[in-house]
mmCIF file of N, CA, C and O in Angstrom:
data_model
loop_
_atom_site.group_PDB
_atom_site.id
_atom_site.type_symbol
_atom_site.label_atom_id
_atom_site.label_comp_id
_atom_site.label_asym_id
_atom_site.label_seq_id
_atom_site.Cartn_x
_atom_site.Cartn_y
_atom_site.Cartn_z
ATOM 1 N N UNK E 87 6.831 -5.326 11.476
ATOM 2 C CA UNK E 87 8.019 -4.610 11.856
ATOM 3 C C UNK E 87 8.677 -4.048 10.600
ATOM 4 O O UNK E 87 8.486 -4.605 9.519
ATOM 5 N N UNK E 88 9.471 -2.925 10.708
ATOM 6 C CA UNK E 88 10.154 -2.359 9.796
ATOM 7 C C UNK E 88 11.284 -2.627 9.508
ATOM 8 O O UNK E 88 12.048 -3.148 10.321
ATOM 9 N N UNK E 89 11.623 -2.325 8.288
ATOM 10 C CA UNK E 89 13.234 -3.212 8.118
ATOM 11 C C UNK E 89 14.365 -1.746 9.244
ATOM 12 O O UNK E 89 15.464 -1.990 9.742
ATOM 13 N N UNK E 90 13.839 -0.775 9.310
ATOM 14 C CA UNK E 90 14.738 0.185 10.056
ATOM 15 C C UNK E 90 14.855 -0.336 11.244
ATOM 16 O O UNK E 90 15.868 0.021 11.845
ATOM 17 N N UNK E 91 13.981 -1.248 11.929
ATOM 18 C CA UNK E 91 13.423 -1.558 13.066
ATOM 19 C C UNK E 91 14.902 -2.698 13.237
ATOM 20 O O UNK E 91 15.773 -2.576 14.098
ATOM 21 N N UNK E 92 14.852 -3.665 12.268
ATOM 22 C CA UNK E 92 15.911 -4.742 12.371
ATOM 23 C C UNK E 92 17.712 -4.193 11.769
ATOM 24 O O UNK E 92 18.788 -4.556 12.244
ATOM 25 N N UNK E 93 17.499 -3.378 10.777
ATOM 26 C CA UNK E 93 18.802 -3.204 10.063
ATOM 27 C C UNK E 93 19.512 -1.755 11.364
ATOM 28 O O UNK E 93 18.889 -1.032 12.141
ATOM 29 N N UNK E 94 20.893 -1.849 11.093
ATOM 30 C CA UNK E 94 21.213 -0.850 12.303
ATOM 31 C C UNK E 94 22.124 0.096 11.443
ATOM 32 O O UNK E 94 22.726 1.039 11.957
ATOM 33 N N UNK E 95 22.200 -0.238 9.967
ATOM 34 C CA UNK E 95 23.374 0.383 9.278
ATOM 35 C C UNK E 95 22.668 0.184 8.093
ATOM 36 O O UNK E 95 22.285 -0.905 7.663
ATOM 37 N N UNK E 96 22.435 1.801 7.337
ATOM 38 C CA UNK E 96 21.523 2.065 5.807
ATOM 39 C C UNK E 96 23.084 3.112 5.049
ATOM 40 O O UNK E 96 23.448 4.225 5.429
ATOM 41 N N UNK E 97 23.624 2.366 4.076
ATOM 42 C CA UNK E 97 24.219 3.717 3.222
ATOM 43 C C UNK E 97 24.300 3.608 2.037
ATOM 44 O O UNK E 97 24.246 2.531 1.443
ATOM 45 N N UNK E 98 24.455 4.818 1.465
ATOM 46 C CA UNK E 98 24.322 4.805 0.028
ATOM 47 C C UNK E 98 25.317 5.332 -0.567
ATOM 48 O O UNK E 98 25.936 6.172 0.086
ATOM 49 N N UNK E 99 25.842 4.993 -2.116
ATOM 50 C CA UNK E 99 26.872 5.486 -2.254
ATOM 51 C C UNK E 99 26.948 5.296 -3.834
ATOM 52 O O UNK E 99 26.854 4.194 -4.375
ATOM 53 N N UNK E 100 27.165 6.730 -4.637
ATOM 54 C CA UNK E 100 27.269 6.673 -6.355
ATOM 55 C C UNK E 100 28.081 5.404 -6.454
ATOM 56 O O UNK E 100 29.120 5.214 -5.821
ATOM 57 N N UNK E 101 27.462 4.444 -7.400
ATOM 58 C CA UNK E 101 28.444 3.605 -8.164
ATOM 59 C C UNK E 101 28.744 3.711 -9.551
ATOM 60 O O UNK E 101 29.740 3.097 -9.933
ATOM 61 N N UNK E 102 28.079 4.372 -10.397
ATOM 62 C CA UNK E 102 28.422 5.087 -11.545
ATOM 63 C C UNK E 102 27.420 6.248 -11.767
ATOM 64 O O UNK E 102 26.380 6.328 -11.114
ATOM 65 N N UNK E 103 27.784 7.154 -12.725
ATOM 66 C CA UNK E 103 27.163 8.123 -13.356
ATOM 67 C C UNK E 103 25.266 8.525 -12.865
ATOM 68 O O UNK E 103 24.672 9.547 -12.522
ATOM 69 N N UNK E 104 24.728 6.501 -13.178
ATOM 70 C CA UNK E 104 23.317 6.622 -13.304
ATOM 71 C C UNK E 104 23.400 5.382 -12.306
ATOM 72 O O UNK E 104 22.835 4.404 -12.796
ATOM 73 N N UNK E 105 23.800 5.205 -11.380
ATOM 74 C CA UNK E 105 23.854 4.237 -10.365
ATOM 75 C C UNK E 105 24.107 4.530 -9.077
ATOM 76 O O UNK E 105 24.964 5.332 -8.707
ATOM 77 N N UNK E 106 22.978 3.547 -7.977
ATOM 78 C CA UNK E 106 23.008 4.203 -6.460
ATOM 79 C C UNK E 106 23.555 2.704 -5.947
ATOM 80 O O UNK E 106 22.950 1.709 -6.346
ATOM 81 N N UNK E 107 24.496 2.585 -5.222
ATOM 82 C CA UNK E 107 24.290 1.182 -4.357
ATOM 83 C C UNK E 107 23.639 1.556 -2.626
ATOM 84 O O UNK E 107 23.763 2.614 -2.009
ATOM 85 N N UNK E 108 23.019 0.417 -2.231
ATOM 86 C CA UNK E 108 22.562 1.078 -1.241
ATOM 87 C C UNK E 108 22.775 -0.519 -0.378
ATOM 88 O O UNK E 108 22.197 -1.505 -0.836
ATOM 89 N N UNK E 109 23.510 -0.620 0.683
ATOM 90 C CA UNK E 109 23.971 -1.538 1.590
ATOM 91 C C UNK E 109 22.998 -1.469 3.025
ATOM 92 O O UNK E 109 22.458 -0.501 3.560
ATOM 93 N N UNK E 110 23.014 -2.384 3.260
ATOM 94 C CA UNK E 110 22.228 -2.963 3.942
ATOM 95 C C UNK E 110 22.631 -3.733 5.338
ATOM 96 O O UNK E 110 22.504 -4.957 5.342
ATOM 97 N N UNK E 111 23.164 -3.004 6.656
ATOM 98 C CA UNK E 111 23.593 -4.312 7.472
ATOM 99 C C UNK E 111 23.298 -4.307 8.405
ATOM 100 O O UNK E 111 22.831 -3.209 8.709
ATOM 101 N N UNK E 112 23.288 -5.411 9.631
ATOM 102 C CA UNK E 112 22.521 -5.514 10.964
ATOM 103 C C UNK E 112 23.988 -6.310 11.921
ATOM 104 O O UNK E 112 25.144 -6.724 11.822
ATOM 105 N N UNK E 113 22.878 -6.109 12.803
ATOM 106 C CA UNK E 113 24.637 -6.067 13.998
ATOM 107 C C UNK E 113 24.198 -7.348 14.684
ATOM 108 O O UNK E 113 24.541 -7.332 15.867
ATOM 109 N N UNK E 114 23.650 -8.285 14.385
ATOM 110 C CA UNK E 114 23.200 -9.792 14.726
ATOM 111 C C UNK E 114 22.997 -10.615 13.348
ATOM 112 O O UNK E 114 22.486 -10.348 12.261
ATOM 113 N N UNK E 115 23.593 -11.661 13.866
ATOM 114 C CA UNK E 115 22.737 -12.823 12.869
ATOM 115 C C UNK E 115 21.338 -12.734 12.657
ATOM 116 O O UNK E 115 20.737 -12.466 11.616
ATOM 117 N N UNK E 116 20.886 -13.007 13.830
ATOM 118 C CA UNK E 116 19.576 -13.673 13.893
ATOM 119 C C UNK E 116 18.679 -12.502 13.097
ATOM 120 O O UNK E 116 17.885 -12.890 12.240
ATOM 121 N N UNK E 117 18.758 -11.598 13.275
ATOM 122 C CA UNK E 117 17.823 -10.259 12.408
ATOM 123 C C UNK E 117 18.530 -10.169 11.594
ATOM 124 O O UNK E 117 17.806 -9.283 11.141
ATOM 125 N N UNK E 118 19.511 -10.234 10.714
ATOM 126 C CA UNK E 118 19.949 -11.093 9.445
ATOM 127 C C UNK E 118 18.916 -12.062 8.987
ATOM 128 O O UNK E 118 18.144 -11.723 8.091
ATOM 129 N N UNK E 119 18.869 -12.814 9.333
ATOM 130 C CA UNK E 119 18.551 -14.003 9.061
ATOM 131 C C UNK E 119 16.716 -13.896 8.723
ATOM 132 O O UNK E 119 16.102 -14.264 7.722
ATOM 133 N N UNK E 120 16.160 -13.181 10.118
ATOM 134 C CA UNK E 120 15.067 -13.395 9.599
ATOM 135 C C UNK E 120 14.542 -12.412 8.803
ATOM 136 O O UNK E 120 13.315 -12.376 8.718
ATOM 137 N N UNK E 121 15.369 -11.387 8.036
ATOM 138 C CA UNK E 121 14.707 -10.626 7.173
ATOM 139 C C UNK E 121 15.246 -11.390 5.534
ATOM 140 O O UNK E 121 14.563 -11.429 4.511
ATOM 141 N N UNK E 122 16.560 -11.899 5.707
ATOM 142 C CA UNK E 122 16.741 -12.777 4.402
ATOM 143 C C UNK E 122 15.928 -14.181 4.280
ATOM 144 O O UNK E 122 15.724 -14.638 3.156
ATOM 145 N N UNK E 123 15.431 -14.910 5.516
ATOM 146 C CA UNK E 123 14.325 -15.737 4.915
ATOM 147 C C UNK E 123 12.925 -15.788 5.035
ATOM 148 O O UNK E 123 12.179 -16.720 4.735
ATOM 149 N N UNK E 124 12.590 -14.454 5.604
ATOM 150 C CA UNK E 124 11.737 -13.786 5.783
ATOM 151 C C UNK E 124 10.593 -13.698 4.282
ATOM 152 O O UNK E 124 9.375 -13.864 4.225
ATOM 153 N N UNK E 125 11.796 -13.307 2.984
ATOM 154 C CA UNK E 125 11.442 -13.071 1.557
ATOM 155 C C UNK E 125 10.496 -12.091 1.332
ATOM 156 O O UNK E 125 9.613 -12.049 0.476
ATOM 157 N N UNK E 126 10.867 -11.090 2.445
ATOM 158 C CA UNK E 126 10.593 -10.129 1.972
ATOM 159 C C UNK E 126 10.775 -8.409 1.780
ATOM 160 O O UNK E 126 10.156 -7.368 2.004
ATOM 161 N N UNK E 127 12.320 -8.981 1.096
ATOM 162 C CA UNK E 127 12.942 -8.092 0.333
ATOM 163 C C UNK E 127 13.664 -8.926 -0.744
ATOM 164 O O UNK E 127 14.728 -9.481 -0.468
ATOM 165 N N UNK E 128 13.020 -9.040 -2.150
ATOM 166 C CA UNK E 128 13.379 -9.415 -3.124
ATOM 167 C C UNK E 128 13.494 -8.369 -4.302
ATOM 168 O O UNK E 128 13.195 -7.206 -4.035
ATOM 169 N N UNK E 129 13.771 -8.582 -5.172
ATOM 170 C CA UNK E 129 14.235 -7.963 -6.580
ATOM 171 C C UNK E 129 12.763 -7.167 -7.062
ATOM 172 O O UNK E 129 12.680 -6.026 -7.515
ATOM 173 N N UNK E 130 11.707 -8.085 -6.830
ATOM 174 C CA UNK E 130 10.164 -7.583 -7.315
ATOM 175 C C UNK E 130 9.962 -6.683 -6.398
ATOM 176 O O UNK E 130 9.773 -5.517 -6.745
ATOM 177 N N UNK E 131 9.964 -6.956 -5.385
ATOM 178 C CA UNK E 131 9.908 -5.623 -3.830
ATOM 179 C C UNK E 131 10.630 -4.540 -4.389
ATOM 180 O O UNK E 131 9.861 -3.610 -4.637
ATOM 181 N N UNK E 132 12.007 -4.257 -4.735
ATOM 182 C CA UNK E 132 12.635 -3.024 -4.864
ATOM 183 C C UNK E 132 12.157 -2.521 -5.997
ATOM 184 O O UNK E 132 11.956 -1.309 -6.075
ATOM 185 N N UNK E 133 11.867 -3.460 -7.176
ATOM 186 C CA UNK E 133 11.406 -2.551 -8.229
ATOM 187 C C UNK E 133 10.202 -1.791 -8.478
ATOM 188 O O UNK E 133 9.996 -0.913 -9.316
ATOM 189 N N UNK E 134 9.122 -2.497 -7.224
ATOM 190 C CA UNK E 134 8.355 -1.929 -7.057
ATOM 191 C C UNK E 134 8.048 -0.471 -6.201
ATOM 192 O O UNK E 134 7.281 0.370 -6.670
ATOM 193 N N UNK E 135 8.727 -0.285 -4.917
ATOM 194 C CA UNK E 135 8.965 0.543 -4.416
ATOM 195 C C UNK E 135 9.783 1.885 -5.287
ATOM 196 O O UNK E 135 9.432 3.052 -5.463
ATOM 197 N N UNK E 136 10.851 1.225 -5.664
ATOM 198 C CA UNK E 136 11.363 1.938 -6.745
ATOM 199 C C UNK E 136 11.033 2.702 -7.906
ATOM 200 O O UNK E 136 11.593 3.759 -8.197
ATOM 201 N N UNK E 137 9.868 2.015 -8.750
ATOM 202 C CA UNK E 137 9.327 2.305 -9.764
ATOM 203 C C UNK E 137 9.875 2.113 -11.201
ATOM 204 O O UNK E 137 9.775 2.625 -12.317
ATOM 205 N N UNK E 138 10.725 0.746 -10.348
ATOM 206 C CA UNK E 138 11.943 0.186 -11.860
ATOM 207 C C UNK E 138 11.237 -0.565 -12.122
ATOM 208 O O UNK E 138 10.263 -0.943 -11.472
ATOM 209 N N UNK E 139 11.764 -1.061 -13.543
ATOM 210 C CA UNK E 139 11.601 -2.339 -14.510
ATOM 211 C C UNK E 139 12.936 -3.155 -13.743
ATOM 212 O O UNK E 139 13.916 -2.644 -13.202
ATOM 213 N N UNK E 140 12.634 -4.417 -13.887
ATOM 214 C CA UNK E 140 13.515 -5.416 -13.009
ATOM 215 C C UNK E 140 15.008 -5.605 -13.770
ATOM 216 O O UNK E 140 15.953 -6.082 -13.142
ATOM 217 N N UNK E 141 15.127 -5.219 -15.076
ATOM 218 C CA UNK E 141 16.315 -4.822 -15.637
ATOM 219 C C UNK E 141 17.088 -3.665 -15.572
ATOM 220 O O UNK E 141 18.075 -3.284 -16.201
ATOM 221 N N UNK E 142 15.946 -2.856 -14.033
ATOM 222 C CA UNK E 142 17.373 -1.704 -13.424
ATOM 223 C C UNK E 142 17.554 -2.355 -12.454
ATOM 224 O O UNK E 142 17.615 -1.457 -11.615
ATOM 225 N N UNK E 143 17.685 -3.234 -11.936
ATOM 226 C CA UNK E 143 18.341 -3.819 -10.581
ATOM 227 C C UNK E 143 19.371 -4.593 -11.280
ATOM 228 O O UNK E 143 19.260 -5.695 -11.816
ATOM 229 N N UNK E 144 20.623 -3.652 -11.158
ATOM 230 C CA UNK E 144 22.218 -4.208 -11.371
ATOM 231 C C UNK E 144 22.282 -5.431 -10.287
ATOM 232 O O UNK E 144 22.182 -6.577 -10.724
ATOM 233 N N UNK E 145 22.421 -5.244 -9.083
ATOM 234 C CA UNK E 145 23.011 -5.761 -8.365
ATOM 235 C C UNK E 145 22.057 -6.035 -6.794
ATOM 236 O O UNK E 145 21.650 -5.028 -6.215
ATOM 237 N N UNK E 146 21.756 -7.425 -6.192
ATOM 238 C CA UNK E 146 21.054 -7.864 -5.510
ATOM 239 C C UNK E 146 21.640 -9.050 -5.063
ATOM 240 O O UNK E 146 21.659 -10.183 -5.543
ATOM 241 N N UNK E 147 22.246 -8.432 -3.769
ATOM 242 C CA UNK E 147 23.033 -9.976 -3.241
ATOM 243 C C UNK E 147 22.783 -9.686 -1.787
ATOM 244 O O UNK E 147 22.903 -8.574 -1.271
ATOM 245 N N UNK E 148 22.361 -10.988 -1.067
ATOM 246 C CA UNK E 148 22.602 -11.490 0.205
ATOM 247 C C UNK E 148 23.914 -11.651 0.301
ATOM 248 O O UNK E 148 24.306 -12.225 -0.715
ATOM 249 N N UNK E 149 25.021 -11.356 1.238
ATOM 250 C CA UNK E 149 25.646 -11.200 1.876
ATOM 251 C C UNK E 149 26.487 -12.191 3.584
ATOM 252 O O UNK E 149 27.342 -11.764 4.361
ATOM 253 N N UNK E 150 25.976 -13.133 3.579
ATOM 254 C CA UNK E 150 25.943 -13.901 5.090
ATOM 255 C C UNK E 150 27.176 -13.586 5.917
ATOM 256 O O UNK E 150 27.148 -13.414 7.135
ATOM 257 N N UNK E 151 28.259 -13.526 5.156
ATOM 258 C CA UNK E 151 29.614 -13.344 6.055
ATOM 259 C C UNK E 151 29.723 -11.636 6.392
ATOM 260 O O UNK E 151 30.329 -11.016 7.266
ATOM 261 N N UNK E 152 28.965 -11.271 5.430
ATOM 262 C CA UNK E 152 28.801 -9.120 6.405
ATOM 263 C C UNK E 152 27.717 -9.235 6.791
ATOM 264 O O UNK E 152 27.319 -8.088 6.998
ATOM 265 N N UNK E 153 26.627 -10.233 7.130
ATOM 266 C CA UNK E 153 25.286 -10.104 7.292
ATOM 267 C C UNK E 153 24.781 -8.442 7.090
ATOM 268 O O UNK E 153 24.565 -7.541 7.900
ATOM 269 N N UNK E 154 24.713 -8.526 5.613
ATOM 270 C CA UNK E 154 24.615 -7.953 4.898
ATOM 271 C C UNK E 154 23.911 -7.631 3.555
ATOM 272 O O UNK E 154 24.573 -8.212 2.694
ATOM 273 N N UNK E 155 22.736 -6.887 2.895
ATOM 274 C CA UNK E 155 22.397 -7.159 1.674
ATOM 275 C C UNK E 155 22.811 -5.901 0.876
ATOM 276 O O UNK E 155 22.807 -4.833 1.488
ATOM 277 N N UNK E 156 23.203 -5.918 -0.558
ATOM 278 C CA UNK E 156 23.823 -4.822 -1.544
ATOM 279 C C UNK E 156 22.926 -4.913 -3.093
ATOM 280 O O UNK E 156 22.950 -5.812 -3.934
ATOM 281 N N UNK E 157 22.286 -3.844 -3.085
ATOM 282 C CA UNK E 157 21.327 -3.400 -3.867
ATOM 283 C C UNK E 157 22.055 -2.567 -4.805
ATOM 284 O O UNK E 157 22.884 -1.901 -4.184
ATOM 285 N N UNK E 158 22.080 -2.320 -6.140
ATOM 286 C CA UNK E 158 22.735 -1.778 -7.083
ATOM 287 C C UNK E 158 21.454 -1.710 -8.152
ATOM 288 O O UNK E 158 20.910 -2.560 -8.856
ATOM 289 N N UNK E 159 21.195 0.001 -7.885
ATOM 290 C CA UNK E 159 19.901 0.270 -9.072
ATOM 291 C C UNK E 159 20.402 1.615 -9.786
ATOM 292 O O UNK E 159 21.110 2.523 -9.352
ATOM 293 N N UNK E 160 19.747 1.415 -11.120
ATOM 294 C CA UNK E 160 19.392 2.443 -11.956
ATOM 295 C C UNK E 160 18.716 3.746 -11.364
ATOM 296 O O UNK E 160 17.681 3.589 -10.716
ATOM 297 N N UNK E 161 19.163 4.870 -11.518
ATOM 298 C CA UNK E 161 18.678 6.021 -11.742
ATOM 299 C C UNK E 161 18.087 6.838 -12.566
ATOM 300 O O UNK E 161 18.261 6.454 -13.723
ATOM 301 N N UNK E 162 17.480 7.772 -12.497
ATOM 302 C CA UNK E 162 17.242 8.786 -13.715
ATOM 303 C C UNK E 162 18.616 10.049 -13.607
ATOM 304 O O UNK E 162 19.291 10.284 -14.609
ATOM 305 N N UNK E 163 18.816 10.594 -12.599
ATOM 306 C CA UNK E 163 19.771 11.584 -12.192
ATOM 307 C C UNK E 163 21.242 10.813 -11.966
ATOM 308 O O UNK E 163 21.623 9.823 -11.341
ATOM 309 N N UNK E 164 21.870 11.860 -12.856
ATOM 310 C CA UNK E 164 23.420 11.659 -13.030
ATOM 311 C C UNK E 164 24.209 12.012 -11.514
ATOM 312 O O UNK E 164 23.762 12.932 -10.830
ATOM 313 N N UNK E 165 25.304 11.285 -11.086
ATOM 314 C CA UNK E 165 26.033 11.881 -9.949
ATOM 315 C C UNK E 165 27.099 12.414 -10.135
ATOM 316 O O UNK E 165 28.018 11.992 -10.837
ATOM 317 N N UNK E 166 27.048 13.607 -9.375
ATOM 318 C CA UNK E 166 28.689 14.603 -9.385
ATOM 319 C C UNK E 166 28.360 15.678 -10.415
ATOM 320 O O UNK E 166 29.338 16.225 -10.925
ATOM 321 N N UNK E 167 27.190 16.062 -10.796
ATOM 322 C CA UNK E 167 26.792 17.366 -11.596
ATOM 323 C C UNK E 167 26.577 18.369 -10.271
ATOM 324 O O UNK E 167 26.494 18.103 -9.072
ATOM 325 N N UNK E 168 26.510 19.989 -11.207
ATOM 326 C CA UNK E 168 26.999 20.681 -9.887
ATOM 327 C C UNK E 168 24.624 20.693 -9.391
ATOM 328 O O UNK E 168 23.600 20.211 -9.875
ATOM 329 N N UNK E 169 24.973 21.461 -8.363
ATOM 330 C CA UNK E 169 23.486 21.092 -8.079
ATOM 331 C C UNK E 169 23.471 19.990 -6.779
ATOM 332 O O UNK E 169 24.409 19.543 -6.118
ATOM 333 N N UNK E 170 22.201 19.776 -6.708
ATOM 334 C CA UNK E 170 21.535 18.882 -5.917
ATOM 335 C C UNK E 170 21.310 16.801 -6.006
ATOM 336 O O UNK E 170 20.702 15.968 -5.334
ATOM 337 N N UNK E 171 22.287 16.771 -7.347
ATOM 338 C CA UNK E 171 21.959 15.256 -7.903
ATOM 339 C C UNK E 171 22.632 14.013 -6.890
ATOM 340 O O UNK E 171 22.273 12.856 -6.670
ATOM 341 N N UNK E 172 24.169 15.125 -6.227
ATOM 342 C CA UNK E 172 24.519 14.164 -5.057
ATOM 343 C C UNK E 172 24.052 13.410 -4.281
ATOM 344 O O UNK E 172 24.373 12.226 -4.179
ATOM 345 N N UNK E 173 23.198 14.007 -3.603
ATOM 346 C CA UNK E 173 22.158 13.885 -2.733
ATOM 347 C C UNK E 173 20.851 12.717 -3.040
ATOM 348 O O UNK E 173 20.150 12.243 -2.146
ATOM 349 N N UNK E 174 20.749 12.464 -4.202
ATOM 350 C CA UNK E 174 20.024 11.745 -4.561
ATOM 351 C C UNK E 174 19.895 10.308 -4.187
ATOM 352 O O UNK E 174 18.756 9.842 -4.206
ATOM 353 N N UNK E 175 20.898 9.526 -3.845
ATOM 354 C CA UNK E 175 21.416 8.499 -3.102
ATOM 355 C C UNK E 175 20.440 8.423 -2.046
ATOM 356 O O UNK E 175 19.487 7.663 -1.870
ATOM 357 N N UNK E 176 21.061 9.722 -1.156
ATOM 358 C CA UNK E 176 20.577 9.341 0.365
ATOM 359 C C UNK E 176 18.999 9.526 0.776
ATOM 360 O O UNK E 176 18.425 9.313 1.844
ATOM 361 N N UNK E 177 18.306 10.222 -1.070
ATOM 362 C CA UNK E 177 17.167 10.006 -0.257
ATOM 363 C C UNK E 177 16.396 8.512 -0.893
ATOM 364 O O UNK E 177 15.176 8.351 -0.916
ATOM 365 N N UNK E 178 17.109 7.805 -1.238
ATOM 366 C CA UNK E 178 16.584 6.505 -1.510
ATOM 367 C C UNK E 178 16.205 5.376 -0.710
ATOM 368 O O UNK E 178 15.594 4.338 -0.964
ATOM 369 N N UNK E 179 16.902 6.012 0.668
ATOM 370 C CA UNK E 179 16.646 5.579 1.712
ATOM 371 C C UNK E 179 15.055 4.915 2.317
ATOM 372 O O UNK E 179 14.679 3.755 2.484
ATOM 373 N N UNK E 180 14.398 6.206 2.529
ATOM 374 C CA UNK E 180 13.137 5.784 2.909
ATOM 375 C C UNK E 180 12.048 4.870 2.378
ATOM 376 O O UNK E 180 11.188 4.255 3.009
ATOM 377 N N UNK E 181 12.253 4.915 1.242
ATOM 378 C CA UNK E 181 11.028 3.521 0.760
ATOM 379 C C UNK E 181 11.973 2.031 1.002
ATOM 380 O O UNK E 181 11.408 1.023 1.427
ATOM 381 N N UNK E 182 12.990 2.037 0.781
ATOM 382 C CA UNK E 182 13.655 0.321 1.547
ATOM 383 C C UNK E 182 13.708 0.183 3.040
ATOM 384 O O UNK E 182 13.581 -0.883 3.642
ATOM 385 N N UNK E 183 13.925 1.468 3.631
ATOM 386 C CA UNK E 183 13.465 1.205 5.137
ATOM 387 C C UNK E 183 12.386 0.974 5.646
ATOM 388 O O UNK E 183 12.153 0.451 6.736
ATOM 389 N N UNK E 184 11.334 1.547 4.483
ATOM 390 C CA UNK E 184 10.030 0.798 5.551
ATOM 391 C C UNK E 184 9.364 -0.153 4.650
ATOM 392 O O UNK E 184 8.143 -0.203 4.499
ATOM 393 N N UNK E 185 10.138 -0.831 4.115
ATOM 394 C CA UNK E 185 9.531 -2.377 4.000
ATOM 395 C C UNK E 185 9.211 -2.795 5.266
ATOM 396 O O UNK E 185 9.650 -2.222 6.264
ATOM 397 N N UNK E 186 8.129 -4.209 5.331
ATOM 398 C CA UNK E 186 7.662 -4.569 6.008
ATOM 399 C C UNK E 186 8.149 -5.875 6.578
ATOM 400 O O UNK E 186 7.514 -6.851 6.178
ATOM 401 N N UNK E 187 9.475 -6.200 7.717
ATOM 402 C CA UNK E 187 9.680 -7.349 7.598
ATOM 403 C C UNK E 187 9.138 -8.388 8.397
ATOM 404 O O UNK E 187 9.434 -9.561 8.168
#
């Protein structure tokens, strides 16, 4: 199954200059639950999909009281230049949605 399959809420949002956060939430516990002990969406998973070194993952937290997970990675593209770099966020989307949970 796909994590799009369990999660019901994907957004993304500049957190600095060279930073995407990308939140993570589901509208049940229980599919909460079994994708956080599932283990498989960890820090090595995103950097791989990603194509980071594990020292661009700022920020990687489970969440239980928003059943919720918050991902904070490195970029190459700056946000709020004029152009297309905005946008860059939202297409970060598709490789964490189709993890495999």
């Amino acid at each position: 199954m796909k994590l799009y399959e369990k999660a019901k809420i994907l957004r993304s949002k500049n957190s600095g200059p060279f930073e995407v956060t990308l939140d993570i939430l589901f509208e049940n516990e229980q599919d909460y639950l079994d994708v956080k002990n599932g283990n498989k969406i960890t820090e090595e998973v995103i950097a791989r999909i990603y194509k980071l070194e594990l020292e661009d993952i700022h920020h990687f937290v489970f969440f239980d009281q928003a059943l919720g997970i918050k991902i904070t990675i490195a970029r190459k593209i700056s946000s709020g230049s004029p152009g297309d770099r905005d946008v860059y966020g939202a297409q970060q989307h598709a490789p964490l949605m189709n993890i495999e949970v």
